[in-house]
Tab-separated table of C-alpha atoms in Angstrom:
chain	number	residue	atom	x	y	z
A	23	MET	CA	13.352	-8.444	-65.906
A	24	THR	CA	13.029	-6.507	-69.153
A	25	SER	CA	13.908	-2.905	-69.864
A	26	GLU	CA	10.175	-2.125	-69.995
A	27	ASP	CA	9.600	-3.669	-66.586
A	28	PRO	CA	12.542	-2.926	-64.317
A	29	TYR	CA	12.730	-3.941	-60.682
A	30	LEU	CA	11.754	-1.718	-57.805
A	31	ILE	CA	12.578	-2.252	-54.165
A	32	ALA	CA	10.438	-1.421	-51.170
A	33	LEU	CA	12.380	-0.345	-48.095
A	34	PHE	CA	10.972	-0.581	-44.591
A	35	PRO	CA	11.915	1.094	-41.322
A	36	SER	CA	12.412	-2.319	-39.679
A	37	THR	CA	13.220	-5.940	-40.530
A	38	SER	CA	9.882	-7.022	-39.067
A	39	GLY	CA	8.194	-4.609	-41.481
A	40	ALA	CA	9.932	-6.332	-44.391
A	41	LEU	CA	8.845	-9.734	-43.045
A	42	MET	CA	5.238	-8.582	-42.719
A	43	ALA	CA	5.311	-7.139	-46.238
A	44	GLU	CA	6.696	-10.428	-47.590
A	45	LYS	CA	3.782	-12.306	-46.014
A	46	LEU	CA	1.281	-9.900	-47.564
A	47	PHE	CA	2.943	-10.198	-50.983
A	48	LYS	CA	2.802	-13.979	-50.742
A	49	ARG	CA	-0.866	-13.893	-49.801
A	50	GLU	CA	-1.631	-11.593	-52.744
A	51	GLY	CA	0.516	-13.623	-55.135
A	52	ILE	CA	2.724	-10.683	-56.056
A	53	PRO	CA	6.006	-12.033	-57.466
A	54	HIS	CA	8.833	-10.792	-55.270
A	55	LYS	CA	12.196	-11.607	-53.795
A	56	ILE	CA	13.487	-10.641	-50.394
A	57	ILE	CA	17.020	-9.325	-50.838
A	58	PRO	CA	19.621	-7.494	-48.761
A	59	VAL	CA	19.368	-3.713	-49.144
A	60	PRO	CA	21.843	-2.855	-51.944
A	61	ARG	CA	25.067	-1.296	-50.688
A	62	HIS	CA	24.577	1.869	-52.741
A	63	ILE	CA	21.315	2.562	-50.921
A	64	SER	CA	22.317	1.806	-47.363
A	65	SER	CA	25.321	0.318	-45.637
A	66	ASP	CA	23.092	-1.122	-42.908
A	67	CYS	CA	22.484	-4.831	-42.887
A	68	GLY	CA	18.849	-4.532	-43.897
A	69	VAL	CA	16.514	-6.515	-46.113
A	70	CYS	CA	14.053	-5.195	-48.645
A	71	LEU	CA	11.501	-6.548	-51.089
A	72	ARG	CA	12.218	-6.532	-54.807
A	73	PHE	CA	9.355	-6.632	-57.277
A	74	SER	CA	8.556	-5.617	-60.858
A	75	ALA	CA	7.714	-1.991	-61.549
A	76	SER	CA	4.494	-3.150	-63.229
A	77	GLU	CA	3.326	-4.445	-59.839
A	78	ARG	CA	3.850	-1.133	-58.082
A	79	GLN	CA	0.164	-0.237	-57.825
A	80	ARG	CA	-0.774	-3.641	-56.434
A	81	ALA	CA	2.186	-3.603	-54.064
A	82	GLU	CA	1.270	-0.225	-52.624
A	83	THR	CA	-2.400	-1.184	-52.239
A	84	THR	CA	-1.438	-4.433	-50.529
A	85	LEU	CA	0.796	-2.715	-47.990
A	86	ALA	CA	-1.327	0.407	-47.456
A	87	GLY	CA	-2.368	0.808	-43.836
A	88	LYS	CA	-0.693	-2.462	-42.841
A	89	VAL	CA	3.045	-1.865	-43.102
A	90	ASP	CA	5.006	1.380	-42.952
A	91	ILE	CA	7.009	1.849	-46.140
A	92	GLN	CA	10.159	3.896	-45.905
A	93	ASP	CA	10.619	4.222	-49.642
A	94	ILE	CA	10.001	2.562	-52.971
A	95	CYS	CA	12.821	3.126	-55.428
A	96	PRO	CA	14.503	1.629	-58.485
A	97	ILE	CA	17.233	-0.846	-57.683
B	24	MET	CA	44.755	-14.829	-83.016
B	25	LYS	CA	42.331	-15.229	-80.141
B	26	ARG	CA	39.172	-17.152	-80.715
B	27	GLU	CA	36.206	-14.760	-80.927
B	28	ILE	CA	32.725	-15.834	-79.824
B	29	ASP	CA	29.708	-13.800	-80.855
B	30	ALA	CA	27.235	-14.298	-78.001
B	31	ARG	CA	24.970	-11.400	-78.942
B	32	GLY	CA	21.302	-12.235	-78.829
B	33	LEU	CA	21.829	-15.321	-76.677
B	34	ALA	CA	19.522	-15.579	-73.687
B	35	CYS	CA	21.014	-16.061	-70.222
B	36	PRO	CA	22.931	-18.258	-69.428
B	37	GLY	CA	23.938	-18.783	-73.093
B	38	PRO	CA	26.818	-16.294	-73.118
B	39	VAL	CA	28.307	-17.730	-69.912
B	40	ILE	CA	28.139	-21.288	-71.228
B	41	ALA	CA	29.655	-20.259	-74.571
B	42	ALA	CA	32.433	-18.385	-72.779
B	43	LYS	CA	33.171	-21.277	-70.455
B	44	LYS	CA	33.457	-23.650	-73.383
B	45	ALA	CA	35.765	-21.251	-75.225
B	46	ILE	CA	38.030	-20.900	-72.179
B	47	GLU	CA	38.234	-24.657	-71.754
B	48	GLU	CA	38.973	-25.261	-75.432
B	49	ALA	CA	41.026	-22.256	-76.448
B	50	GLY	CA	42.186	-20.515	-73.288
B	51	ASP	CA	42.463	-16.890	-74.352
B	52	CYS	CA	39.373	-15.656	-76.172
B	53	VAL	CA	37.094	-12.703	-76.857
B	54	ILE	CA	33.392	-12.905	-76.046
B	55	VAL	CA	31.060	-10.363	-77.628
B	56	VAL	CA	27.778	-9.672	-75.811
B	57	ASP	CA	25.047	-7.074	-76.145
B	58	ASN	CA	23.905	-6.410	-72.601
B	59	GLU	CA	25.321	-5.538	-69.212
B	60	ALA	CA	23.979	-8.583	-67.394
B	61	ALA	CA	25.733	-10.912	-69.849
B	62	ARG	CA	28.895	-8.812	-69.575
B	63	ASP	CA	28.895	-9.068	-65.778
B	64	ASN	CA	28.069	-12.774	-65.749
B	65	VAL	CA	30.783	-13.652	-68.258
B	66	CYS	CA	33.372	-11.566	-66.369
B	67	ARG	CA	32.418	-13.192	-63.090
B	68	MET	CA	32.639	-16.689	-64.520
B	69	ALA	CA	36.006	-15.940	-66.156
B	70	ARG	CA	37.430	-14.650	-62.888
B	71	SER	CA	36.052	-17.619	-61.007
B	72	GLN	CA	38.069	-19.781	-63.421
B	73	GLY	CA	41.230	-17.888	-62.508
B	74	CYS	CA	41.233	-15.897	-65.760
B	75	THR	CA	41.453	-12.160	-66.197
B	76	ALA	CA	38.672	-10.351	-68.056
B	77	LYS	CA	38.949	-6.924	-69.664
B	78	VAL	CA	35.913	-5.249	-71.181
B	79	GLY	CA	35.775	-2.901	-74.152
B	80	GLU	CA	32.516	-1.167	-75.062
B	81	ASP	CA	31.372	0.089	-78.409
B	82	ALA	CA	27.818	1.297	-79.069
B	83	GLY	CA	26.107	-1.083	-76.670
B	84	THR	CA	28.304	-4.019	-77.630
B	85	PHE	CA	30.759	-5.330	-75.076
B	86	SER	CA	33.903	-7.220	-76.035
B	87	ILE	CA	35.261	-9.204	-73.136
B	88	HIS	CA	38.916	-10.113	-73.561
B	89	ILE	CA	39.645	-13.164	-71.477
B	90	THR	CA	43.172	-14.196	-70.637
B	91	ALA	CA	43.461	-17.717	-69.358
B	92	GLY	CA	44.495	-18.334	-65.767
B	93	GLY	CA	48.174	-18.458	-65.019
B	94	GLY	CA	48.831	-16.194	-68.008
B	95	PRO	CA	51.720	-13.688	-67.790
B	96	GLY	CA	52.553	-15.226	-64.413
B	97	LYS	CA	50.478	-12.785	-62.453
B	98	THR	CA	47.261	-14.615	-61.637
B	99	GLU	CA	49.007	-16.619	-59.002
B	100	ALA	CA	50.405	-13.559	-57.315
B	101	VAL	CA	47.049	-11.775	-57.234
B	102	VAL	CA	44.855	-14.694	-56.257
B	103	PRO	CA	46.648	-17.020	-53.879
B	104	SER	CA	45.199	-20.365	-54.841
B	105	THR	CA	45.057	-22.688	-51.903
B	106	GLY	CA	42.285	-24.971	-53.110
B	107	PRO	CA	38.583	-24.670	-53.654
B	108	THR	CA	36.241	-22.702	-51.433
B	109	VAL	CA	33.512	-24.854	-49.949
B	110	VAL	CA	30.424	-23.504	-48.201
B	111	VAL	CA	28.411	-25.895	-46.055
B	112	PHE	CA	24.765	-25.521	-45.065
B	113	PRO	CA	23.779	-27.687	-42.085
B	114	SER	CA	20.476	-25.855	-41.722
B	115	ASP	CA	17.847	-24.194	-43.904
B	116	LYS	CA	18.226	-21.070	-41.754
B	117	MET	CA	21.123	-18.683	-41.252
B	118	GLY	CA	22.313	-18.626	-37.668
B	119	GLN	CA	20.531	-19.649	-34.523
B	120	GLY	CA	17.851	-17.630	-32.805
B	121	ASP	CA	14.611	-16.637	-34.451
B	122	ASP	CA	13.560	-19.031	-37.224
B	123	GLU	CA	11.702	-16.421	-39.205
B	124	LEU	CA	14.721	-14.139	-39.155
B	125	GLY	CA	16.992	-17.070	-40.028
B	126	THR	CA	14.852	-17.762	-43.098
B	127	VAL	CA	15.068	-14.179	-44.286
B	128	LEU	CA	18.815	-14.118	-43.696
B	129	ILE	CA	19.468	-17.272	-45.697
B	130	LYS	CA	17.476	-15.859	-48.624
B	131	GLY	CA	19.493	-12.664	-48.423
B	132	PHE	CA	22.688	-14.692	-48.212
B	133	PHE	CA	21.938	-16.560	-51.440
B	134	HIS	CA	20.973	-13.391	-53.249
B	135	ALA	CA	24.218	-11.717	-52.193
B	136	LEU	CA	26.186	-14.837	-53.164
B	137	GLY	CA	24.856	-14.360	-56.691
B	138	GLU	CA	25.979	-10.741	-56.764
B	139	VAL	CA	29.516	-10.957	-55.474
B	140	SER	CA	32.716	-12.628	-56.527
B	141	PRO	CA	34.635	-14.795	-56.134
B	142	LYS	CA	31.995	-17.480	-56.029
B	143	PRO	CA	32.365	-20.601	-53.927
B	144	ASP	CA	33.431	-23.691	-55.840
B	145	THR	CA	31.225	-26.131	-53.971
B	146	LEU	CA	28.141	-25.851	-51.784
B	147	ILE	CA	27.271	-28.763	-49.515
B	148	PHE	CA	23.831	-29.212	-47.987
B	149	PHE	CA	23.155	-31.627	-45.161
B	150	ASN	CA	20.700	-32.206	-42.334
B	151	ALA	CA	17.887	-29.589	-42.574
B	152	GLY	CA	20.073	-27.704	-45.080
B	153	VAL	CA	18.818	-30.080	-47.795
B	154	LYS	CA	15.411	-28.358	-47.577
B	155	LEU	CA	16.980	-25.436	-49.430
B	156	THR	CA	17.489	-27.613	-52.507
B	157	VAL	CA	14.027	-29.116	-52.873
B	158	GLN	CA	10.735	-28.128	-54.428
B	159	GLY	CA	9.221	-25.149	-52.641
B	160	SER	CA	12.574	-23.734	-51.541
B	161	GLU	CA	12.731	-20.001	-51.993
B	162	VAL	CA	16.385	-20.008	-53.007
B	163	LEU	CA	16.122	-22.412	-55.958
B	164	GLU	CA	16.500	-19.630	-58.493
B	165	ASP	CA	19.736	-18.523	-56.836
B	166	LEU	CA	21.011	-22.105	-56.645
B	167	HIS	CA	20.324	-22.679	-60.333
B	168	SER	CA	22.145	-19.503	-61.224
B	169	LEU	CA	25.159	-20.584	-59.127
B	170	GLU	CA	25.123	-23.972	-60.847
B	171	GLU	CA	25.020	-22.302	-64.248
B	172	GLN	CA	28.073	-20.323	-63.250
B	173	GLY	CA	29.940	-23.484	-62.449
B	174	ALA	CA	29.339	-24.099	-58.752
B	175	ASN	CA	29.175	-27.707	-57.684
B	176	ILE	CA	26.220	-28.438	-55.403
B	177	LEU	CA	26.273	-31.571	-53.260
B	178	VAL	CA	23.165	-32.631	-51.384
B	179	CYS	CA	23.317	-35.281	-48.668
B	180	GLY	CA	21.310	-38.300	-49.814
B	181	THR	CA	20.864	-39.693	-46.311
B	182	CYS	CA	19.340	-36.413	-45.231
B	183	LEU	CA	16.984	-36.160	-48.232
B	184	ASP	CA	15.860	-39.672	-47.455
B	185	PHE	CA	15.384	-38.962	-43.754
B	186	TYR	CA	13.166	-35.956	-44.463
B	187	GLY	CA	11.300	-37.827	-47.240
B	188	LEU	CA	12.492	-35.320	-49.838
B	189	LYS	CA	14.456	-37.529	-52.217
B	190	GLU	CA	11.890	-37.176	-55.006
B	191	LYS	CA	11.656	-33.447	-54.570
B	192	ILE	CA	15.238	-32.383	-55.151
B	193	GLN	CA	15.420	-29.496	-57.640
B	194	ALA	CA	19.027	-28.341	-57.449
B	195	GLY	CA	22.410	-29.991	-57.158
B	196	THR	CA	23.305	-33.648	-57.143
B	197	VAL	CA	22.507	-36.261	-54.532
B	198	SER	CA	25.741	-37.081	-52.816
B	199	ASN	CA	27.106	-39.261	-50.039
B	200	MET	CA	29.290	-38.868	-46.986
B	201	TYR	CA	32.474	-39.959	-48.811
B	202	ASP	CA	32.085	-37.192	-51.411
B	203	ILE	CA	31.260	-34.710	-48.689
B	204	VAL	CA	34.234	-35.635	-46.521
B	205	GLU	CA	36.649	-35.679	-49.478
B	206	THR	CA	35.400	-32.308	-50.697
B	207	MET	CA	35.832	-30.780	-47.262
B	208	LEU	CA	39.309	-32.243	-46.747
B	209	SER	CA	40.608	-31.114	-50.124
B	210	ALA	CA	39.190	-27.607	-49.762
B	211	GLY	CA	41.279	-24.459	-49.461
B	212	LYS	CA	38.718	-23.240	-46.991
B	213	VAL	CA	35.400	-24.430	-45.634
B	214	ILE	CA	32.806	-21.874	-44.613
B	215	ARG	CA	30.026	-23.092	-42.383
B	216	ILE	CA	26.782	-21.152	-42.506
C-alpha cells in the first residue's frame, strides 16, 4: 500500500455475499484479501474484502448485478 | 546514554529488524522511524519481547523509546510471564462445519493475528494444517509477517511428506514430533485452533 493507493474495503450484507465476491475477484484477478470487518466499522463478527483504491472501478464492475454491496469505504 | 537507531527510510521490515537487534545488543534504545506502520510494528515487536515502548512524535518523525524487559521491576507485574504462547493448527480450516466458511475464518484469523498483540511465540502446523504453510496458501503473507516479527513457525515434516508437500513449503521450518512435543510441554499456554 502507498499513500497514493490506499486500501478500500467492500462490506456485504452477508458472509455468503463476501464469499461470492471473493470468488469473482479471484476469477477477475483483482488483488484482494479477505479480512475480518475492522472493529471501528462494526462490532459484528463479519468478513469483508480489502483491495486497492485504484481497483475500485474494476471491483464495482465485477460485483455489479451479482453481489449486493453494503458499502465500500476506506479502511 | 541510550543507543539511538535511525531507521528512517528503511523499508518494512527493516525498522523492526534493526530494533530487535538493538534490544538484543543494548537493551534500552531509541528507534527513529518516519511512518506509522513502522512505529506500530516496532512497538509491537518491543512489547512482544517484554519491553516497554513509548512513542514521541515530531513533524512526522516518531522516536520510540524502548525500555528493556524487566526494567524498573514492573514488567513482571504487568505481564505475568508463565512461558511462551503456542498456537497449534491441526487443520487448514477454522472450526468444524462448512469447509468454505472454515477457509474464510482461518484467513480472517491470520489477518487479525497480525493486527493484535501480544503475538504468539510459536505456531505449530500439523496434519492438514501444514497446507497453510505451502505454496498456494492464502495466508503466506501473514505467516511471513509473523515470522519477521519473531514468531517461531514449526511445520510437521511427517505431515508435509504424507501430503506430498515437502518441496512446496514456503513458511516456517520443517520440524519433527520431538520439537513439537517439547514446545507444547514447555509452553505457558497452548491454543488449539
